[in-house]
Every structure is written in C-alpha cells, then in structure tokens.
C-alpha cells in the first residue's frame, strides 16, 4: 500500500474528528512507520482489518478536506505570510540603501517578525 504523504498533515488538522482507533492506526502507520502486519499483530487483528480501517480513515480525512478546505487555506496563508516577509525584507533593504527612514526600517522589521511568528503558529 503506497503511503500518501498528505495524510499526516490532514491528520493534524482533522484527527480529532476520527475515532481514537482510526487516529491510532494512522499515527502508527504514517508517523511511527509501522507496517500493516506490525499494527495487526499489536492490535490482535488481521492485516486486512488494519488496511481497511486505514483506508476508511484516509477517505474520511479527504472527505473532510474536500468539504472544509482548512488544510488548503492554511497552505495559502503560509505562502502569503512568506511573501509578506519577502516584501518586508525588500522594503528594509531599499530603505537602508537609500537612507530614508529609521521608522520605515523598524516597521519593516516588525512586519517580518510578525509574519514569521504567524507562520510558525
């Protein structure tokens, strides 16, 4: 079964909407890198049972993202904040090279700092 690298990210956003068992299986498979057989052995169920549970949970995550688009919006927000940071850098450098205003440099630095803070949160 090929792993979809978006699942751990979708799990971060929508994991609380899954059952505890679904979250556990996805976490073990994607984050802990356990095989289906290892999870099955630990849980006392068949490998096929684990596979089916993971496939259902993945489908639920994709369905939630398809309806809510939270992960997509978050990605757009992060890209926008990165662009704001680049613009703040450009303003800072231009102002520094043309010796225009200390206040502009302080505000550009503050904008960059806020954009970085928000993209981390």
Short mmCIF file of C-alpha atoms in Angstrom, two decimals:
data_model
loop_
_atom_site.label_atom_id
_atom_site.label_comp_id
_atom_site.label_asym_id
_atom_site.label_seq_id
_atom_site.Cartn_x
_atom_site.Cartn_y
_atom_site.Cartn_z
CA UNK A 1 0.00 0.00 0.00
CA UNK A 2 1.62 3.28 -1.11
CA UNK A 3 1.71 5.98 1.53
CA UNK A 4 0.11 9.35 0.82
CA UNK A 5 2.39 11.99 2.34
CA UNK A 6 -0.54 14.38 2.91
CA UNK A 7 -2.19 12.05 5.42
CA UNK A 8 -0.03 13.04 8.42
CA UNK A 9 -0.80 16.71 7.71
CA UNK A 10 -4.51 16.06 7.27
CA UNK A 11 -4.39 14.05 10.49
CA UNK A 12 -3.03 17.12 12.27
CA UNK A 13 -5.98 19.17 11.04
CA UNK A 14 -8.84 16.67 11.24
CA UNK A 15 -7.58 13.90 13.53
CA UNK A 16 -9.89 14.80 16.39
CA UNK A 17 -12.86 14.09 14.12
CA UNK A 18 -11.81 10.45 13.71
CA UNK A 19 -12.28 7.68 16.23
CA UNK A 20 -9.43 7.03 18.63
CA UNK A 21 -8.69 3.71 16.89
CA UNK A 22 -8.56 5.38 13.46
CA UNK A 23 -6.19 8.05 14.78
CA UNK A 24 -4.01 5.41 16.40
CA UNK A 25 -3.80 3.29 13.24
CA UNK A 26 -2.95 6.29 11.07
CA UNK A 27 -0.39 7.52 13.58
CA UNK A 28 1.28 4.12 13.82
CA UNK A 29 1.32 3.66 10.06
CA UNK A 30 2.34 7.15 8.95
CA UNK A 31 4.18 8.71 11.89
CA UNK A 32 5.70 5.66 13.58
CA UNK A 33 6.28 3.89 10.23
CA UNK A 34 4.92 0.54 11.41
CA UNK A 35 3.84 -1.93 8.74
CA UNK A 36 0.27 -3.14 8.43
CA UNK A 37 1.42 -6.53 9.75
CA UNK A 38 3.10 -4.97 12.79
CA UNK A 39 0.00 -2.96 13.64
CA UNK A 40 -2.20 -6.03 13.14
CA UNK A 41 0.00 -8.10 15.43
CA UNK A 42 0.00 -5.41 18.13
CA UNK A 43 -3.78 -4.96 17.91
CA UNK A 44 -4.66 -8.64 17.62
CA UNK A 45 -6.49 -8.25 14.30
CA UNK A 46 -5.77 -9.19 10.71
CA UNK A 47 -3.55 -7.23 8.38
CA UNK A 48 -6.57 -6.78 6.09
CA UNK A 49 -8.57 -5.35 9.00
CA UNK A 50 -5.86 -2.76 9.63
CA UNK A 51 -5.65 -1.92 5.93
CA UNK A 52 -9.42 -1.46 5.70
CA UNK A 53 -9.50 0.73 8.80
CA UNK A 54 -6.68 2.91 7.48
CA UNK A 55 -8.34 3.23 4.05
CA UNK A 56 -11.65 4.27 5.67
CA UNK A 57 -9.89 6.82 7.89
CA UNK A 58 -7.97 8.22 4.91
CA UNK A 59 -11.20 8.55 2.95
CA UNK A 60 -12.77 10.43 5.86
CA UNK A 61 -9.81 12.82 6.04
CA UNK A 62 -10.01 13.53 2.31
CA UNK A 63 -13.77 13.98 2.54
CA UNK A 64 -13.42 16.49 5.39
CA UNK A 65 -10.75 18.43 3.50
CA UNK A 66 -12.92 18.36 0.39
CA UNK A 67 -15.74 19.99 2.32
CA UNK A 68 -13.85 22.33 4.65
CA UNK A 69 -10.59 23.14 2.79
CA UNK A 70 -8.81 24.00 6.06
CA UNK A 71 -5.51 22.42 5.01
CA UNK A 72 -5.65 24.18 1.64
CA UNK A 73 -6.40 27.54 3.28
CA UNK A 74 -3.59 27.01 5.77
CA UNK A 75 -1.16 26.41 2.92
CA UNK A 76 -2.29 29.63 1.23
CA UNK A 77 -1.91 31.51 4.49
CA UNK A 78 1.65 30.26 4.98
CA UNK A 79 2.59 31.20 1.40
CA UNK A 80 1.06 34.65 1.90
CA UNK A 81 3.00 35.17 5.12
CA UNK A 82 6.23 34.13 3.39
CA UNK A 83 5.53 36.68 0.64
CA UNK A 84 4.82 39.38 3.25
CA UNK A 85 8.18 38.57 4.85
CA UNK A 86 9.97 38.88 1.49
CA UNK A 87 8.27 42.23 0.82
CA UNK A 88 9.28 43.47 4.27
CA UNK A 89 12.87 42.43 3.55
CA UNK A 90 12.79 44.33 0.24
CA UNK A 91 11.42 47.46 1.90
CA UNK A 92 14.04 47.22 4.65
CA UNK A 93 16.90 46.80 2.16
CA UNK A 94 15.68 49.58 -0.14
CA UNK A 95 15.26 51.96 2.77
CA UNK A 96 18.65 51.01 4.20
CA UNK A 97 20.40 51.57 0.86
CA UNK A 98 18.73 54.94 0.35
CA UNK A 99 18.99 56.15 3.97
CA UNK A 100 15.36 57.22 4.06
CA UNK A 101 13.86 56.50 7.46
CA UNK A 102 14.71 54.61 10.62
CA UNK A 103 10.97 54.30 11.32
CA UNK A 104 10.41 52.51 7.99
CA UNK A 105 13.17 50.02 8.82
CA UNK A 106 11.71 49.40 12.27
CA UNK A 107 8.25 48.82 10.81
CA UNK A 108 9.60 46.55 8.06
CA UNK A 109 11.46 44.51 10.67
CA UNK A 110 8.30 44.32 12.79
CA UNK A 111 6.22 43.16 9.79
CA UNK A 112 8.78 40.45 9.02
CA UNK A 113 8.84 39.34 12.64
CA UNK A 114 5.05 39.12 12.82
CA UNK A 115 4.85 37.18 9.54
CA UNK A 116 7.41 34.67 10.83
CA UNK A 117 5.60 34.34 14.15
CA UNK A 118 2.24 33.75 12.48
CA UNK A 119 3.62 31.19 10.04
CA UNK A 120 5.07 29.17 12.94
CA UNK A 121 1.83 29.14 14.94
#
